[in-house]
Short mmCIF file of C-alpha atoms in Angstrom, two decimals:
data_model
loop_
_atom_site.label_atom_id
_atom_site.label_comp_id
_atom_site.label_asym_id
_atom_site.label_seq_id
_atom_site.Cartn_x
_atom_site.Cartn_y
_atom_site.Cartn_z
CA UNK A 1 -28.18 -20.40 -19.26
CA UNK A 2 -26.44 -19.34 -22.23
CA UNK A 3 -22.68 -20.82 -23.06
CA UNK A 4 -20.08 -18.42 -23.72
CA UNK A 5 -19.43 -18.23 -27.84
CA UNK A 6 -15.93 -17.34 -29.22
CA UNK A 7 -16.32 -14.64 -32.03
CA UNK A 8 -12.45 -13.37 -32.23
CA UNK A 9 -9.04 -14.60 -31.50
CA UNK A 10 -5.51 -13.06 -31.59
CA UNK A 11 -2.18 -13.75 -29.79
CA UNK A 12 0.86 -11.55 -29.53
CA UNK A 13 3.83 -11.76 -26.72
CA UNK A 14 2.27 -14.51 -24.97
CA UNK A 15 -1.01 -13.52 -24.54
CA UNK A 16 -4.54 -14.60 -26.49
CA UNK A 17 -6.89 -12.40 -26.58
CA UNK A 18 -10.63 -14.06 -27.59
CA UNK A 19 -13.90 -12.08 -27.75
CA UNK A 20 -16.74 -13.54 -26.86
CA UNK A 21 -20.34 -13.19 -26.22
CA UNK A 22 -22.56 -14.73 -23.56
CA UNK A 23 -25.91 -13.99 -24.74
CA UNK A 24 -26.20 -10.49 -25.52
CA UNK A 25 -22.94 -9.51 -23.44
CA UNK A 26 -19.77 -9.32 -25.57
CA UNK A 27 -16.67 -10.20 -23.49
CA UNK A 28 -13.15 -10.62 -23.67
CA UNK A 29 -10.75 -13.05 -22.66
CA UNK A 30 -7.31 -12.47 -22.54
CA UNK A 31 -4.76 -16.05 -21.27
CA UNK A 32 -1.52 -17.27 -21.57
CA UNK A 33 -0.31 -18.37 -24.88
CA UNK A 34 0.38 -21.94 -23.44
CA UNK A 35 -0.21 -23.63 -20.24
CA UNK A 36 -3.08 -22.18 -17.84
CA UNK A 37 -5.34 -24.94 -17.07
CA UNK A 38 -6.93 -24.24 -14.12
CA UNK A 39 -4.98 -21.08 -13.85
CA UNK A 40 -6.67 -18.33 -11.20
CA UNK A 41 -9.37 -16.21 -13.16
CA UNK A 42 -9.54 -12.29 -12.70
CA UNK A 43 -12.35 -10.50 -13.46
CA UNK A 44 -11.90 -6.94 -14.19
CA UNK A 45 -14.77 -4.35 -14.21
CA UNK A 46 -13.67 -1.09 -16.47
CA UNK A 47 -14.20 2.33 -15.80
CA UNK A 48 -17.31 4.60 -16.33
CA UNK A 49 -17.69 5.66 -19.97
CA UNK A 50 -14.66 2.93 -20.89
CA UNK A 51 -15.11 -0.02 -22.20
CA UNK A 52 -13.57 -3.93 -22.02
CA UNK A 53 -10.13 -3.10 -24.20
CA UNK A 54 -9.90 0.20 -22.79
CA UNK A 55 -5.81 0.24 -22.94
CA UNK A 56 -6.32 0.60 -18.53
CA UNK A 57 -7.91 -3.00 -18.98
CA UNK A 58 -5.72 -4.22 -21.70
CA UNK A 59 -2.10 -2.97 -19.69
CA UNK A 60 -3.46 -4.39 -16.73
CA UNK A 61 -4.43 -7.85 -18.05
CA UNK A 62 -1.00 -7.76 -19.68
CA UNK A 63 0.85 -7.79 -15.78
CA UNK A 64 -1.72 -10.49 -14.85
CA UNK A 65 -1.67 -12.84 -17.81
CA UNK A 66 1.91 -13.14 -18.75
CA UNK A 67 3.45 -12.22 -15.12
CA UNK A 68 1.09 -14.67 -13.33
CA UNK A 69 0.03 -16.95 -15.75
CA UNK A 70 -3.72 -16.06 -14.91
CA UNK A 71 -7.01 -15.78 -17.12
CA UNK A 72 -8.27 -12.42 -17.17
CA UNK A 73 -11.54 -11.31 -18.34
CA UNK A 74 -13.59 -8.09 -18.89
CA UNK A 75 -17.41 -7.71 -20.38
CA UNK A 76 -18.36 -3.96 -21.30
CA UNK A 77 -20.94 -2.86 -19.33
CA UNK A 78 -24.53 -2.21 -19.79
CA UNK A 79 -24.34 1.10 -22.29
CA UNK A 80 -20.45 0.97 -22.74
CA UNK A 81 -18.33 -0.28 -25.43
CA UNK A 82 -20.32 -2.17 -27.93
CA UNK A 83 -23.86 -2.45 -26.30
CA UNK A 84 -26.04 0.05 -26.76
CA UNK A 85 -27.39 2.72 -24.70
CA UNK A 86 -31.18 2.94 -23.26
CA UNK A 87 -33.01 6.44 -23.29
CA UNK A 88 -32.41 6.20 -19.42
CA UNK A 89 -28.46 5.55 -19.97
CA UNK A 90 -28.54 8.49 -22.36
CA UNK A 91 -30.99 10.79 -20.17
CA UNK A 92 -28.25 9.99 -17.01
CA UNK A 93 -25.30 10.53 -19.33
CA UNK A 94 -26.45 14.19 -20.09
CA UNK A 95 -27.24 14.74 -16.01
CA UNK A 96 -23.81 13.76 -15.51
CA UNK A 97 -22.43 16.19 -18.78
CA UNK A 98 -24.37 19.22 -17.64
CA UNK A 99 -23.30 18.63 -13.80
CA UNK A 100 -19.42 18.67 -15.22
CA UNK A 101 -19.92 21.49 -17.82
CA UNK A 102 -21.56 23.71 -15.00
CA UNK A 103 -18.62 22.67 -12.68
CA UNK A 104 -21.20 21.45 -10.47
CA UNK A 105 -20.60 18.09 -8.19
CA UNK A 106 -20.98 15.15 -9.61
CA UNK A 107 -21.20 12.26 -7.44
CA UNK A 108 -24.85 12.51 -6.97
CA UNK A 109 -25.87 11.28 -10.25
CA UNK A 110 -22.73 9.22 -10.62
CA UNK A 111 -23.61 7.29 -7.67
CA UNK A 112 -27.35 6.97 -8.99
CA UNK A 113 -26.64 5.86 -12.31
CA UNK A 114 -23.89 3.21 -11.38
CA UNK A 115 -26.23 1.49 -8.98
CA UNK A 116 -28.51 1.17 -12.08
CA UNK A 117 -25.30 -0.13 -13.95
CA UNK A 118 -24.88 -2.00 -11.29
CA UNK A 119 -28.41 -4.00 -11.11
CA UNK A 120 -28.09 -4.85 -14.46
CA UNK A 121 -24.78 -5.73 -14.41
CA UNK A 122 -24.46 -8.25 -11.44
CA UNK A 123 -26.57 -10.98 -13.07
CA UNK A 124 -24.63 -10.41 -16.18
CA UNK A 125 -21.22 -11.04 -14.92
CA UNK A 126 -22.51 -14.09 -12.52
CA UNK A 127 -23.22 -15.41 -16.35
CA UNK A 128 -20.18 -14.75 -17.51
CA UNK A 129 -18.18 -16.64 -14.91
CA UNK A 130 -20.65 -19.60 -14.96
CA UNK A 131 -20.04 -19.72 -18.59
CA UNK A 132 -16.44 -19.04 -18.21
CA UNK A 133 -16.29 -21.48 -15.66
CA UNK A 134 -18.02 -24.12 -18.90
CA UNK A 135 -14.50 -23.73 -20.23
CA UNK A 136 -12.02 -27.17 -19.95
CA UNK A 137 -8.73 -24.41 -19.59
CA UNK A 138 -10.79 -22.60 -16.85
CA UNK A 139 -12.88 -25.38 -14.93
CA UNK A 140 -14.43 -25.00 -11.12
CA UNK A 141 -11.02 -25.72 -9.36
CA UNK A 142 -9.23 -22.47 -9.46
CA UNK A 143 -9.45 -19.48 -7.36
CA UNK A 144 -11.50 -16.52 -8.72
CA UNK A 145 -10.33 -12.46 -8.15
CA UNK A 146 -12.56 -9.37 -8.91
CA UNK A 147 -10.49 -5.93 -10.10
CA UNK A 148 -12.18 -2.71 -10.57
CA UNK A 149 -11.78 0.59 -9.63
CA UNK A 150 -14.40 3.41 -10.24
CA UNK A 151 -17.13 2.26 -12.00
CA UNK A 152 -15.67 -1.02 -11.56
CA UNK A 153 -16.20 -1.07 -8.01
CA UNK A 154 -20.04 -0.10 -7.71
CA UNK A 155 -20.49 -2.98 -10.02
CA UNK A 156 -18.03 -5.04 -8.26
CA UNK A 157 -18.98 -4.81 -4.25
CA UNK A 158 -22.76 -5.86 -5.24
CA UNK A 159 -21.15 -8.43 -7.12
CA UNK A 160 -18.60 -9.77 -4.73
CA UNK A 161 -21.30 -9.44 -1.68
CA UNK A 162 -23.56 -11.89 -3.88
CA UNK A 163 -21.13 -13.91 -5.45
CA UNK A 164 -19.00 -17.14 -3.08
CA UNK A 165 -17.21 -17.57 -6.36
CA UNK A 166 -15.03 -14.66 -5.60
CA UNK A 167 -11.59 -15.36 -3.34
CA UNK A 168 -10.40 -11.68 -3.21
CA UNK A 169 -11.02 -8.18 -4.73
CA UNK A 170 -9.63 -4.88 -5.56
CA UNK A 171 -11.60 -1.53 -5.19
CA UNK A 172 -11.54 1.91 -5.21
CA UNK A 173 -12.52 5.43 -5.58
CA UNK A 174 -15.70 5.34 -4.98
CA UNK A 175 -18.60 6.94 -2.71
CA UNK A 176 -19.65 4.35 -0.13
CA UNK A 177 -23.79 5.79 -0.70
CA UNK A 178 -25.14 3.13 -2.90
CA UNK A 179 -22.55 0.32 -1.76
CA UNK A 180 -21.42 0.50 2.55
CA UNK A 181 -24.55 -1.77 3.24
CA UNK A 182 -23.71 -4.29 0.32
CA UNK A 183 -19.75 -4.56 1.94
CA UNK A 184 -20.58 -5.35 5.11
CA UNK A 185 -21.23 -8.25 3.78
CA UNK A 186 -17.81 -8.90 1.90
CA UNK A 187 -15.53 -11.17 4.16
CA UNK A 188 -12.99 -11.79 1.71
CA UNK A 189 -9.17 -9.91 1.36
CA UNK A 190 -9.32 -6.79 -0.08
CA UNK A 191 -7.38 -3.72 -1.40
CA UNK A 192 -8.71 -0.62 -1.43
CA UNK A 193 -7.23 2.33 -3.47
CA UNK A 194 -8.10 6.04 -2.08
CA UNK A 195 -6.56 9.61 -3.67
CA UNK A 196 -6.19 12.00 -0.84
CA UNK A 197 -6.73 14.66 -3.01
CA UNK A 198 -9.80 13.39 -4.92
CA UNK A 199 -11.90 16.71 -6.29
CA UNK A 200 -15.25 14.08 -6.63
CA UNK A 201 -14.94 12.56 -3.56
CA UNK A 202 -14.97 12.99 -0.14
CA UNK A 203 -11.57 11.75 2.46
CA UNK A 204 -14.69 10.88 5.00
CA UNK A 205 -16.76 9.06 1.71
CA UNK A 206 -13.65 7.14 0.97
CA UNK A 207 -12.35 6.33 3.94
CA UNK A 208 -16.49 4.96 5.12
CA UNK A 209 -16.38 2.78 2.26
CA UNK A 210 -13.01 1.10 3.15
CA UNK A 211 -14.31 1.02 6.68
CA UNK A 212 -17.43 -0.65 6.04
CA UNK A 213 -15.93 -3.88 4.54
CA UNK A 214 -16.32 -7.11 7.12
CA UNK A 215 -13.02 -8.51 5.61
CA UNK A 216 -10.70 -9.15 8.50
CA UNK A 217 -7.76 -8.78 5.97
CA UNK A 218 -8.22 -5.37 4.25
CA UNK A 219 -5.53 -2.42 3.10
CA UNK A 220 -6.15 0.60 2.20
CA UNK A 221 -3.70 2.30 0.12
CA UNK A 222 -4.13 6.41 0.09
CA UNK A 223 -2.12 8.27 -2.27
CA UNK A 224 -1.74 12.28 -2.67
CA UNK A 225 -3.24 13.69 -5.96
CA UNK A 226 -6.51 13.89 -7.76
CA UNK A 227 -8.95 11.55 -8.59
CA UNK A 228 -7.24 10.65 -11.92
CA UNK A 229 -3.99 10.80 -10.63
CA UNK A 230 -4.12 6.97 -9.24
CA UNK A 231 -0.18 6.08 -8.91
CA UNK A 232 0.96 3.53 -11.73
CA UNK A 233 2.92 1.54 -8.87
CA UNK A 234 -0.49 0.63 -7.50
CA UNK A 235 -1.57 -1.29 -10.38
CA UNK A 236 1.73 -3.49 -9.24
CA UNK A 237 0.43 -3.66 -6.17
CA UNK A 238 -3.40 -5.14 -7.07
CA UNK A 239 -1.56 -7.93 -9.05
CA UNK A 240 0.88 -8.74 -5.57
CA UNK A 241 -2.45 -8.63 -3.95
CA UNK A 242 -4.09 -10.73 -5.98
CA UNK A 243 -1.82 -12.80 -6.79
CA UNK A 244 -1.14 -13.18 -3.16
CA UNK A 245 -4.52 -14.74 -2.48
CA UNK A 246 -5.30 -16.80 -5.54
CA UNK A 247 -2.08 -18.65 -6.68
CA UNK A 248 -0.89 -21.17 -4.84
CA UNK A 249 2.67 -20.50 -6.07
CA UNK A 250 2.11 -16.79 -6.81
CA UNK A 251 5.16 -16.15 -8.66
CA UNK A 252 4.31 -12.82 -10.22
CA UNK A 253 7.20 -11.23 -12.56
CA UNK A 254 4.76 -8.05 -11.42
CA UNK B 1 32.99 15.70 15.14
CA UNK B 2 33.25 12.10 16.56
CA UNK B 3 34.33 10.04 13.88
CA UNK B 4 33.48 6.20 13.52
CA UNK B 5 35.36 2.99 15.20
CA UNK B 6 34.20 -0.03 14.56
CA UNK B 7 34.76 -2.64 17.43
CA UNK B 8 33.22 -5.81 16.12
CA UNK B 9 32.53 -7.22 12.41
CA UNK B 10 31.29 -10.66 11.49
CA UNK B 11 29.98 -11.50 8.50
CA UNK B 12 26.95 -14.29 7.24
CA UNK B 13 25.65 -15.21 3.82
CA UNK B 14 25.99 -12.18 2.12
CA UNK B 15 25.93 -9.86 4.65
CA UNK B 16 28.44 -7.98 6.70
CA UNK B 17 27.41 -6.91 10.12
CA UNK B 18 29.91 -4.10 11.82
CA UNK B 19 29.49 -3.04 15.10
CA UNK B 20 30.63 0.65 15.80
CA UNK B 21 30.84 3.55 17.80
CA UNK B 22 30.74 7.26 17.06
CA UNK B 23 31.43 9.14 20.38
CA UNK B 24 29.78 7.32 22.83
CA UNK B 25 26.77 6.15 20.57
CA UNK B 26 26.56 2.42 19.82
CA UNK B 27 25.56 1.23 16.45
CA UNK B 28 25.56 -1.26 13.76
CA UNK B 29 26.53 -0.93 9.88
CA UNK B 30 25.15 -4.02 7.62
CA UNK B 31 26.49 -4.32 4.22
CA UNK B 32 26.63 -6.61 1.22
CA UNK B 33 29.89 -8.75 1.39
CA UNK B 34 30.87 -7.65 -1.66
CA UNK B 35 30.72 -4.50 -3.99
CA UNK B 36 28.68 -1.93 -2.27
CA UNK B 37 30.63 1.13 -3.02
CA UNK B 38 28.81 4.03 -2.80
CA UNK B 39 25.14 2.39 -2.80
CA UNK B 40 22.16 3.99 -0.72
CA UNK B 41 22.39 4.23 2.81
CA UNK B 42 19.15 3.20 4.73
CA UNK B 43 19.14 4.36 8.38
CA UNK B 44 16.80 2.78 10.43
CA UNK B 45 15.24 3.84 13.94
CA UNK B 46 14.09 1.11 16.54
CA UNK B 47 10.87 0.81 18.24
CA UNK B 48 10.71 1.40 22.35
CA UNK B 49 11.90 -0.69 24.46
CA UNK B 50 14.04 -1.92 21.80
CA UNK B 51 17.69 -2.22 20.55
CA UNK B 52 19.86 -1.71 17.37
CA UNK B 53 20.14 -5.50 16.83
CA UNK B 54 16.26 -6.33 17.47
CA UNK B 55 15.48 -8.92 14.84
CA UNK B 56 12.78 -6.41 13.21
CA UNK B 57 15.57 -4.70 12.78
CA UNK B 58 18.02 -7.19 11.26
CA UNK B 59 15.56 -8.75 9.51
CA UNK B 60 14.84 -5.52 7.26
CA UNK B 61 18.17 -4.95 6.93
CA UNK B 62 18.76 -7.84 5.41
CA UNK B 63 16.03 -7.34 2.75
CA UNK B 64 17.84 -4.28 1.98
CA UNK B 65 21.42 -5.43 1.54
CA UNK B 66 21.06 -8.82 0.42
CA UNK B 67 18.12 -8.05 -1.92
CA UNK B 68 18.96 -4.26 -3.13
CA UNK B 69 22.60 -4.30 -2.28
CA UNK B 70 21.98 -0.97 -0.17
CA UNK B 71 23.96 0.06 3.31
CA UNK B 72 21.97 -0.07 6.75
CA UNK B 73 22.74 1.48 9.52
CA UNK B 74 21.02 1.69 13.63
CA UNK B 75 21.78 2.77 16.67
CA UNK B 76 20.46 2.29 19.82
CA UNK B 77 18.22 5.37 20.99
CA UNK B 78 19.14 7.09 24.20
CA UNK B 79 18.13 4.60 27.41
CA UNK B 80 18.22 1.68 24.43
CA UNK B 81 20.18 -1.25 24.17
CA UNK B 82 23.65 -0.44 25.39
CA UNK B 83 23.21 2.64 26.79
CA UNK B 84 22.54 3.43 30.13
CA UNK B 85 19.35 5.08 31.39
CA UNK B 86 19.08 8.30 33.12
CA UNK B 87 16.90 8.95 36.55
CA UNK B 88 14.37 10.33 33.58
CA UNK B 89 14.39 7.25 31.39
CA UNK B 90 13.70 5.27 34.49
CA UNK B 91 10.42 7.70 35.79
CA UNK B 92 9.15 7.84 32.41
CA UNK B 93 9.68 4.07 31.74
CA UNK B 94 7.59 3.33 35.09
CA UNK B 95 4.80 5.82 34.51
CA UNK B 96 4.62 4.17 31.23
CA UNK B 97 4.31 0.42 33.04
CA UNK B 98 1.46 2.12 35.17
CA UNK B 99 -0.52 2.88 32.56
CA UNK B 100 -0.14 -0.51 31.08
CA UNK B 101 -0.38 -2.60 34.20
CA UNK B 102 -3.64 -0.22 34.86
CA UNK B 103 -5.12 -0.56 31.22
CA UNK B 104 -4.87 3.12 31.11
CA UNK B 105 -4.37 5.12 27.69
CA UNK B 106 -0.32 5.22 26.94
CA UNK B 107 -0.78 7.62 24.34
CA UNK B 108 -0.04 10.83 26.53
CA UNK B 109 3.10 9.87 28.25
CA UNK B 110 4.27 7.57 25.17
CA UNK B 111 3.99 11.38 22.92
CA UNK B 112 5.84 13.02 25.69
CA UNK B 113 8.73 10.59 26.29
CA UNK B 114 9.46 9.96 22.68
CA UNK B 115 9.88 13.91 22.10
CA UNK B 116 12.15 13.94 24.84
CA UNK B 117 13.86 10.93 23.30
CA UNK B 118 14.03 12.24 19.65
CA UNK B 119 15.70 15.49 21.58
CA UNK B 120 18.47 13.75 22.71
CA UNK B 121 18.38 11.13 19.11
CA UNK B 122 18.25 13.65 16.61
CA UNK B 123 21.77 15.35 16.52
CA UNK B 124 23.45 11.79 17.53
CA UNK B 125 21.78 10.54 14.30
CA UNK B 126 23.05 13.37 12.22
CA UNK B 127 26.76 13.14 13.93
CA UNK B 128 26.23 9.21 12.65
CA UNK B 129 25.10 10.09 9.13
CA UNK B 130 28.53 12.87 9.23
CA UNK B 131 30.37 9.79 10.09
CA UNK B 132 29.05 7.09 8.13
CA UNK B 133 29.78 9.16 4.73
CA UNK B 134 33.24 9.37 5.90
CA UNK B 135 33.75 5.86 5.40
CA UNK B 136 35.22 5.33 1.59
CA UNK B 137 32.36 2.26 1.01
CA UNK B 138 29.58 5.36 1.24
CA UNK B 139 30.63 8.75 0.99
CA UNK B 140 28.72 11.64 0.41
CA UNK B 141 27.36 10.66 -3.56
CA UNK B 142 24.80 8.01 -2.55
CA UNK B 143 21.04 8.41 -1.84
CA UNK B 144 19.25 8.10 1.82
CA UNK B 145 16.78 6.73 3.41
CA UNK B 146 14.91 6.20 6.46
CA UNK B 147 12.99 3.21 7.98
CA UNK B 148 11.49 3.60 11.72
CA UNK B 149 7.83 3.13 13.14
CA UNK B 150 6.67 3.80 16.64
CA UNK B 151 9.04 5.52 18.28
CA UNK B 152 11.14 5.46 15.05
CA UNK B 153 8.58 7.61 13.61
CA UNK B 154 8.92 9.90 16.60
CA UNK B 155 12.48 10.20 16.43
CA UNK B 156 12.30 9.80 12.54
CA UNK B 157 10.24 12.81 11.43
CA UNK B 158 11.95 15.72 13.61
CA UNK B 159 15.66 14.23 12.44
CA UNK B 160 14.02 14.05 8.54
CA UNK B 161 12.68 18.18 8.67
CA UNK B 162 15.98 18.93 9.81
CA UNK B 163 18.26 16.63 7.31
CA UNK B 164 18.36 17.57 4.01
CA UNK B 165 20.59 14.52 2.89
CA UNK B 166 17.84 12.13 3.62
CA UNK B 167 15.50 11.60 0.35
CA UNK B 168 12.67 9.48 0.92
CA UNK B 169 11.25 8.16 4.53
CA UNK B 170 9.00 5.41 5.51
CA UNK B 171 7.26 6.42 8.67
CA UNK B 172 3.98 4.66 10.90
CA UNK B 173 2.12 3.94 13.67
CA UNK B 174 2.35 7.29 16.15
CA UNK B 175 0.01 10.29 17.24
CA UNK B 176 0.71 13.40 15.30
CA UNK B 177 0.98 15.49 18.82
CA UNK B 178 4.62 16.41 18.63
CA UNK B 179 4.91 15.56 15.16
CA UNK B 180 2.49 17.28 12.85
CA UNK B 181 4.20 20.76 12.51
CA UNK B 182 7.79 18.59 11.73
CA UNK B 183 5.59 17.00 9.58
CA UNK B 184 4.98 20.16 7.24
CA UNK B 185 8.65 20.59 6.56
CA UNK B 186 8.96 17.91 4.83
CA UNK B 187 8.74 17.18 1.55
CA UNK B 188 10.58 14.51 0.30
CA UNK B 189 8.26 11.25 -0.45
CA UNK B 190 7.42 9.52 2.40
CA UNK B 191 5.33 5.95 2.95
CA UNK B 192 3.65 5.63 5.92
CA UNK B 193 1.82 2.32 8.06
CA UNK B 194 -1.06 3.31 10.19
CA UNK B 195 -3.26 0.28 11.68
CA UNK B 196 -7.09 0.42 11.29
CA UNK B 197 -7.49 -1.03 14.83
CA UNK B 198 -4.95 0.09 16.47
CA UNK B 199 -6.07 0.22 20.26
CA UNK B 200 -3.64 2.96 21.21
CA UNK B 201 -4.18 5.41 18.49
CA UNK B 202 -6.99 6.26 17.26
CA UNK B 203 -7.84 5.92 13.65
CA UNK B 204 -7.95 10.19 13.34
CA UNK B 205 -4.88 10.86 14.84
CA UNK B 206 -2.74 8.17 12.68
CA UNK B 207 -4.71 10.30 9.36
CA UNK B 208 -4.01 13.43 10.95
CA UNK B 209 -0.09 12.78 10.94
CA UNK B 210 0.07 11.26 7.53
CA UNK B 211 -2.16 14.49 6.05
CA UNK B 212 0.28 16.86 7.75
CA UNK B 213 2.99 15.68 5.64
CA UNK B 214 4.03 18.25 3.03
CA UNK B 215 5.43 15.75 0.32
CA UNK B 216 4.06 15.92 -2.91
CA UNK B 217 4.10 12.32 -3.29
CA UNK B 218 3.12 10.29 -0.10
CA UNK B 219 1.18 7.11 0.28
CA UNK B 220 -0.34 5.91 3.60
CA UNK B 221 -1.18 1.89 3.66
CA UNK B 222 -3.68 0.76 6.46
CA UNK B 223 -4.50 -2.65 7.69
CA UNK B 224 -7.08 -3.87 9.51
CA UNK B 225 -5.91 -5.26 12.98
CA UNK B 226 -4.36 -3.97 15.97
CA UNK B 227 -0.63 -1.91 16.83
CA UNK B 228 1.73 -5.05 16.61
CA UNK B 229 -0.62 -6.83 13.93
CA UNK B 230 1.10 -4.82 10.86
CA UNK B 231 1.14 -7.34 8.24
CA UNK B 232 4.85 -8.31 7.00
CA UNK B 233 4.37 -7.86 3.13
CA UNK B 234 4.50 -3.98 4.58
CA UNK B 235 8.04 -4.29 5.48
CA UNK B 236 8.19 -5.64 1.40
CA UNK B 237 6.08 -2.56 0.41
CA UNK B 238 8.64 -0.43 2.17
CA UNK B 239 12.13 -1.89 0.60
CA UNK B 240 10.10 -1.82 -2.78
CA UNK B 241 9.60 2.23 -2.07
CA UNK B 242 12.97 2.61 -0.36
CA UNK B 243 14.57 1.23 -3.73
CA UNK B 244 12.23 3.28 -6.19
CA UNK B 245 13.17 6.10 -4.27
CA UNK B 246 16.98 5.48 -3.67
CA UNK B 247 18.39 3.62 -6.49
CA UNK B 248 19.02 4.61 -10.17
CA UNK B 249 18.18 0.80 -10.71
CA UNK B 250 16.18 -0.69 -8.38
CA UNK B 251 16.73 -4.13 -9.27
CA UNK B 252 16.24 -5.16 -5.41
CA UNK B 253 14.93 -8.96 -5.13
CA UNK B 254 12.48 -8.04 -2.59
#
């Protein structure tokens, strides 16, 4: 097992932001500027072709860290941010280019190459939060979220169906191919975000995925526009949600 | 026109709760106690079977004044609460009991009662709204709303496609029969509660209302559990969107 390694630190407004590394797997961890021992921990899966500080990742810790008092941390994904890219990440990466150049669909290879992401990156996040977990302001005691949308969800269901560690989640727009069998067997709360509207994918796709959770407390929240046009006022929402389900006190300024 | 007479007012931490009358309509008008002067008006419709002061009711409308400082107003639907039933009410009512007693579906003559009902409802609601913004505490300057599921929906969406003075309308749980082609007149933004289990209405017909809504921006939220299991952090979700939508400041404590 490999402890978690501090290679940065910064603070601004209340919030420290720390890289780290566990093993190979460079991570950040953003917390309040004073006070969170034992705090609930969110991990937050980023987008496809983003990366841990994307400003998506950075906003959103923001809401959790200084509204909720929570830990909140991100790892970039296998071939994202600062790790570096196989010949089978860069072979898929020009699939998926040539499929959006030629205005052709691309779901098919996006669902393929995140359950590749995916296999990879399970293991490494179930690292992470052991190592994170190695931490005295972190500990065992506190509740545990998972938020990702996108790419952050095909990494996140296998995750969250594998992982007891993990109190509640928030997912999202994504195809339910690679991941309906994998959240059947997901019994804790969700939120699931779904654009009416999406241009990649499907009402039915969306709508299956949602469906095929076993969590008897699940909502679905379906907004018209496009597939990048994801309200802001849902971001609130996750952080109710989740702060809803892992603090005790959940008094959100969110 | 009928204008309005109040007959009883009483008032309780807070909030001021005036019965009135416009013709022969009973209804109720809660405000904040103090310094409401032309704030948004929230009209709410009440589910079958029951009344203007139904707790539901009251409870929501004291989210909205006490927390966002906004007006509220109900009144009993035709055959409701005060008013007396007519020989139709009373066959409809028993067919309806039937069904139920018999475990048959309600759907069909819920659809067709409700239509009759939002016949009758829809120009007494607009003679209230004409009277309401006579009164000098809400005029004709501040924003509106609407807040009705079940047969609140039913009575809801033909009296919004008609109304141009309401701006934003929180809508749920009813088959898109009667109501999908109301539905596509309007356009202002709408939130709307549809339950993934719902035993009465199936799981297409609840997406087939909420898609036939024209609105640009429109957000449906689904739960899993049955018709009465809506969860109540939806009525919180809905005073949140009533106050983005209605108020320049939005400061509601909700």
């Amino acid at each position: 097992m490999h402890s978690l390694e501090f290679t940065a630190e910064s603070s601004a407004d209340g919030m420290t932001e720390r890289d780290f590394t566990v093993g190979e797997v460079p991570g950040v961890l953003w917390s309040p500027a004073s006070g969170a021992d034992g705090a609930p921990l969110v991990l937050m899966g980023h987008g496809g072709g983003n990366h841990k500080k994307h400003p998506a990742m950075s906003g959103r810790a923001r809401r959790l860290v200084t509204g909720c008092g929570f830990h909140v941390a991100v790892i970039d994904a296998p071939g994202h941010g600062d790790r570096p890219r196989t010949a089978y990440d860069e072979q898929e990466i020009a699939v998926m280019q040539q499929a959006m150049a030629a205005g052709e669909p691309v779901g098919p290879v996006v669902v393929r190459y995140n359950a590749h992401l995916a296999e990879r990156a399970v293991p490494e996040w179930r690292a992470t939060l052991d190592a994170l977990q190695e931490l005295p302001e972190i500990g065992t005691g506190g509740s545990v979220g998972w938020f990702g949308l996108n790419m952050g969800t095909a990494i996140g269901v296998p995750l969250v169906a594998v992982e007891p560690r993990i109190n509640a989640a928030v997912f999202g727009l994504h195809w339910p191919d690679a991941l309906a069998e994998q959240a059947k067997r997901i019994t804790v709360p969700i939120e699931f975000d779904l654009q009416w509207d999406d241009e990649h994918i499907p009402r039915e796709a969306g709508l299956a995925l949602f469906d095929a959770f076993a969590s008897s407390e699940k909502t679905l929240h379906v907004n018209a526009g496009r597939h990048k046009e994801l309200p802001r006022f849902e971001v609130d929402s996750a952080v109710r949600f989740l702060a809803r389900h892992l603090s005790r006190t959940a008094l959100c300024q969110a």
